[in-house]
Short mmCIF file of C-alpha atoms in Angstrom, two decimals:
data_model
loop_
_atom_site.label_atom_id
_atom_site.label_comp_id
_atom_site.label_asym_id
_atom_site.label_seq_id
_atom_site.Cartn_x
_atom_site.Cartn_y
_atom_site.Cartn_z
CA MET L 1 10.33 -5.90 10.46
CA LYS L 2 13.66 -5.56 8.83
CA ILE L 3 14.13 -4.35 5.48
CA LYS L 4 17.66 -5.15 3.52
CA SER L 5 20.10 -2.72 4.39
CA SER L 6 20.60 0.44 1.90
CA ASN L 7 20.72 4.04 1.63
CA TYR L 8 19.87 3.90 -1.98
CA ILE L 9 17.08 6.19 -3.33
CA GLY L 10 17.57 6.45 -6.69
CA ILE L 11 14.35 8.31 -7.97
CA ASN L 12 14.32 11.94 -7.55
CA GLN L 13 11.12 13.08 -9.74
CA LYS L 14 7.46 11.62 -10.33
CA ILE L 15 7.34 8.79 -13.23
CA PRO L 16 3.78 8.44 -14.71
CA VAL L 17 2.27 5.00 -14.27
CA SER L 18 0.40 5.38 -17.20
CA VAL L 19 3.32 5.89 -19.14
CA LEU L 20 5.02 2.75 -17.21
CA ASP L 21 1.83 1.08 -17.74
CA MET L 22 2.14 1.51 -21.71
CA GLY L 23 5.40 0.92 -21.78
CA LEU L 24 4.87 -2.64 -20.09
CA HIS L 25 2.40 -3.20 -22.75
CA LYS L 26 4.76 -2.29 -25.54
CA PHE L 27 7.23 -4.14 -23.97
CA LEU L 28 5.18 -7.56 -24.25
CA LEU L 29 4.46 -6.66 -27.75
CA ASN L 30 7.39 -6.18 -29.48
CA GLY L 31 10.16 -7.95 -27.38
CA LYS L 32 11.80 -4.58 -26.41
CA ILE L 33 11.54 -1.56 -24.74
CA ASP L 34 10.43 1.30 -27.05
CA ARG L 35 12.39 4.28 -25.42
CA ASP L 36 10.52 6.79 -28.20
CA GLU L 37 7.22 5.85 -27.11
CA LEU L 38 8.35 5.97 -23.72
CA GLN L 39 9.67 9.84 -23.94
CA LYS L 40 6.24 10.79 -26.26
CA GLY L 41 4.15 9.89 -22.92
CA LEU L 42 6.79 11.41 -20.56
CA SER L 43 6.94 14.68 -22.58
CA GLU L 44 3.15 15.11 -22.07
CA SER L 45 3.65 15.90 -18.26
CA ILE L 46 7.12 16.66 -17.78
CA ALA L 47 9.29 19.68 -19.26
CA GLY L 48 12.85 20.20 -19.47
CA LYS L 49 14.91 18.37 -21.65
CA ASN L 50 17.57 16.83 -18.70
CA ARG L 51 14.17 16.10 -16.36
CA LEU L 52 12.78 14.55 -19.49
CA GLN L 53 15.64 12.11 -20.52
CA LYS L 54 16.21 11.24 -16.55
CA ALA L 55 12.63 10.31 -16.62
CA VAL L 56 13.42 8.26 -19.99
CA MET L 57 15.77 6.60 -17.74
CA HIS L 58 13.94 5.93 -14.62
CA SER L 59 11.27 4.10 -16.93
CA VAL L 60 13.87 2.22 -19.06
CA ASN L 61 15.27 1.09 -15.39
CA ILE L 62 11.90 0.10 -14.18
CA LEU L 63 10.70 -2.08 -17.04
CA SER L 64 14.10 -3.92 -17.26
CA LYS L 65 16.07 -4.17 -14.31
CA PRO L 66 13.95 -5.90 -12.26
CA LYS L 67 14.88 -9.36 -14.07
CA PRO L 68 13.09 -12.13 -12.08
CA ILE L 69 9.88 -9.76 -12.25
CA ILE L 70 10.12 -8.92 -15.72
CA ALA L 71 10.72 -12.55 -16.94
CA GLU L 72 8.03 -14.07 -15.00
CA ILE L 73 5.69 -11.27 -16.73
CA GLN L 74 7.17 -12.36 -20.27
CA LYS L 75 6.38 -16.09 -19.47
CA SER L 76 3.25 -15.59 -17.87
CA PHE L 77 1.68 -12.76 -19.65
CA SER L 78 1.19 -12.06 -23.71
CA ALA L 79 0.39 -7.95 -24.41
CA GLU L 80 -3.06 -8.89 -24.78
CA LYS L 81 -3.72 -11.02 -21.67
CA TYR L 82 -1.85 -7.88 -19.91
CA LEU L 83 -4.24 -5.35 -20.93
CA GLN L 84 -7.35 -8.16 -20.26
CA LEU L 85 -5.92 -7.75 -16.36
CA GLU L 86 -8.06 -4.87 -14.14
CA LYS L 87 -6.49 -1.71 -14.02
CA ARG L 88 -5.71 -2.57 -10.23
CA GLU L 89 -3.60 -6.07 -11.09
CA ARG L 90 -1.74 -3.80 -13.81
CA ASN L 91 -1.19 -1.53 -10.78
CA VAL L 92 0.54 -4.28 -8.73
CA ILE L 93 2.96 -5.48 -11.20
CA ILE L 94 3.83 -1.79 -11.68
CA LEU L 95 4.51 -1.59 -8.18
CA SER L 96 6.63 -4.58 -7.64
CA LEU L 97 8.67 -3.56 -10.69
CA ILE L 98 9.41 0.01 -8.95
CA ALA L 99 10.01 -1.57 -5.49
CA PHE L 100 11.89 -4.00 -6.48
CA LEU L 101 14.62 -1.44 -8.27
CA TYR L 102 14.29 1.34 -5.71
CA PRO L 103 13.45 -0.63 -2.30
CA MET L 104 13.07 3.15 -0.94
CA ALA L 105 9.57 2.37 -2.32
CA TYR L 106 9.14 -0.67 -0.49
CA GLN L 107 10.25 1.22 2.98
CA LEU L 108 8.42 4.00 2.10
CA LEU L 109 5.05 2.33 2.26
CA VAL L 110 5.92 -0.26 4.91
CA SER L 111 7.38 2.56 7.46
CA ILE L 112 3.92 4.33 6.96
CA THR L 113 1.75 0.97 7.76
CA SER L 114 1.85 1.30 11.66
CA ALA L 115 0.49 5.02 10.74
CA PHE L 116 -2.22 4.21 9.09
CA LYS L 117 -3.13 1.42 11.39
CA GLU L 118 -3.39 3.64 14.18
CA GLN L 119 -4.87 7.39 12.62
CA PRO L 120 -6.53 7.23 8.97
CA LEU L 121 -4.87 10.36 8.30
CA VAL L 122 -0.82 10.78 7.94
CA ASN L 123 0.96 13.95 7.16
CA ALA L 124 3.81 14.65 4.92
CA LYS L 125 6.05 15.56 8.11
CA LEU L 126 5.42 12.53 9.82
CA ILE L 127 6.23 10.26 6.92
CA LYS L 128 9.66 12.16 6.27
CA GLN L 129 10.37 11.85 10.15
CA ASN L 130 9.98 7.96 9.69
CA MET L 131 12.19 7.89 6.94
CA SER L 132 14.77 9.93 7.84
CA SER L 133 15.68 8.12 10.96
CA ILE L 134 16.50 5.01 8.09
CA TYR L 135 17.72 7.40 5.17
CA GLY L 136 18.97 10.64 7.34
CA ASN L 137 17.58 13.97 6.67
CA ASN L 138 18.61 15.41 3.07
CA ARG L 139 17.87 16.61 -0.02
CA ALA L 140 17.63 13.27 -1.66
CA LEU L 141 15.00 11.54 0.85
CA GLU L 142 12.56 14.75 0.42
CA LEU L 143 12.98 14.66 -3.61
CA GLY L 144 12.36 10.91 -3.34
CA ILE L 145 9.30 11.02 -1.09
CA TYR L 146 7.66 13.34 -3.09
CA ALA L 147 7.96 11.94 -6.45
CA LEU L 148 6.75 8.52 -5.02
CA LEU L 149 3.35 9.76 -3.27
CA PRO L 150 2.22 11.29 -6.28
CA MET L 151 2.66 7.39 -8.00
CA PHE L 152 1.22 6.01 -4.96
CA ILE L 153 -1.85 8.33 -5.55
CA GLU L 154 -2.00 7.05 -9.26
CA LEU L 155 -1.14 3.43 -8.44
CA GLU L 156 -4.52 3.63 -5.64
CA ILE L 157 -2.72 2.69 -3.18
CA ILE L 158 -3.60 6.20 -1.18
CA GLN L 159 -5.33 9.59 -1.81
CA ARG L 160 -5.03 12.71 -0.88
CA HIS L 161 -6.91 14.11 1.69
CA LYS L 162 -5.86 17.70 1.26
CA LYS L 163 -2.32 19.23 0.84
CA GLY L 164 0.35 17.14 2.80
CA ILE L 165 -2.29 14.84 4.26
CA TYR L 166 -2.80 11.47 2.85
CA GLU L 167 -5.02 8.69 3.49
CA LYS L 168 -5.16 4.85 2.79
CA ASN L 169 -7.44 3.37 0.06
CA PRO L 170 -9.82 0.34 0.97
CA SER L 171 -7.18 -2.86 0.46
CA TYR L 172 -7.10 -4.68 -2.63
CA THR L 173 -6.95 -8.69 -2.80
CA ILE L 174 -4.91 -9.39 -5.63
CA ILE L 175 -6.48 -12.04 -8.25
CA ASP L 176 -4.37 -13.42 -10.34
CA PRO L 177 -2.05 -15.92 -8.97
CA VAL L 178 1.06 -14.69 -10.68
CA ILE L 179 0.92 -11.34 -9.91
CA LYS L 180 0.01 -12.80 -6.31
CA GLU L 181 3.38 -14.18 -6.36
CA ILE L 182 5.73 -11.25 -7.87
CA TYR L 183 4.26 -9.16 -4.73
CA LEU L 184 5.16 -11.67 -2.63
CA TYR L 185 8.20 -12.29 -3.76
CA VAL L 186 9.21 -8.43 -3.60
CA ASP L 187 8.26 -8.36 -0.06
CA ILE L 188 10.20 -11.80 0.50
CA TYR L 189 13.49 -10.38 -1.31
CA LEU L 190 13.44 -6.86 0.20
CA SER L 191 12.96 -7.77 3.77
CA GLU L 192 15.54 -9.67 5.66
CA SER L 193 13.84 -13.15 5.65
CA LYS L 194 14.46 -15.53 3.72
CA THR L 195 11.42 -17.28 4.76
CA VAL L 196 7.90 -16.57 5.49
CA LYS L 197 5.18 -18.66 7.05
CA LYS L 198 1.98 -18.77 5.04
CA ASP L 199 -0.12 -18.03 8.08
CA GLU L 200 1.73 -14.92 9.06
CA ILE L 201 1.70 -13.34 5.42
CA GLU L 202 -1.94 -11.07 5.72
CA ASN L 203 -0.14 -9.27 8.87
CA ARG L 204 2.87 -8.20 7.19
CA PRO L 205 3.23 -4.28 6.47
CA TRP L 206 3.58 -4.54 2.53
CA LEU L 207 0.43 -6.46 1.97
CA PHE L 208 -1.58 -4.19 4.51
CA TYR L 209 -2.29 -2.13 0.86
CA ASN L 210 -3.18 -5.14 -1.33
CA GLN L 211 -4.24 -8.07 -0.09
CA VAL L 212 -2.72 -11.57 -1.09
CA HIS L 213 -4.32 -15.24 0.13
CA LEU L 214 -2.98 -18.10 -0.90
CA ASP L 215 -4.66 -21.61 -1.00
CA ASP L 216 -2.87 -25.11 -0.56
CA GLU L 217 -2.49 -25.68 -4.37
CA PHE L 218 -0.74 -22.46 -4.90
CA GLN L 219 2.16 -22.70 -7.73
CA THR L 220 5.26 -20.77 -7.72
CA ASN L 221 7.92 -20.22 -10.01
CA LEU L 222 10.01 -17.30 -8.14
CA PHE L 223 9.83 -19.08 -4.58
CA GLN L 224 9.19 -22.52 -2.92
CA TYR L 225 6.20 -23.14 -1.36
CA GLN L 226 6.40 -26.03 0.52
CA ASP L 227 4.80 -27.30 4.00
CA GLY L 228 3.52 -24.16 4.99
CA TYR L 229 6.33 -21.89 4.00
CA LEU L 230 7.80 -19.41 1.31
CA THR L 231 11.29 -19.37 0.62
CA ILE L 232 13.61 -17.79 -1.70
CA GLU L 233 16.92 -18.04 -2.80
CA LYS L 234 18.99 -14.58 -2.29
#
């Protein structure tokens, strides 16, 4: 499966998912990103002025720069409705925002799918080896991997079996139709495909973790769904 070619890593420290979740709720409540609340939440787990400022910057970017997704979220969810979503549903939204801004997160999950299909446990060495074939063997890659893996754990995608060894959590089936669309949009946008056949969706590596089932009445805003094909403009 081809991914949009980019060696951009962008992220080098863990951002607590709980803070991003809170920040998105505040954004839907007030119509703007509350940097002070983000900084307050991040300061509970991140020490050092420079690291904290970088974490705030990453958080603001995650909650503002994936504009097609943010616009769809604003249109579809009030702050109250967002909080009523199951936690796993909100996790899918947060993952989609992270991956859209930092495609390395998408690539990381996609690249280890084949390993998880062959064996229940995957070690960090194999993960780095797979990713270095794309990004090169460098410090930025290592920092990116070790920033994202704990976030994937908090997002309930994987869990740490023991130090340096990870296992996949049971796949989650997305319920909300808007979140289904957002998750699929990220997959199609970040791959080199413009069009994906509906019947092939369940076999795509990105959907190994969060599954999407579509019926014939599926309504879309982010892409076209016609004659069994999903198509987006890039």
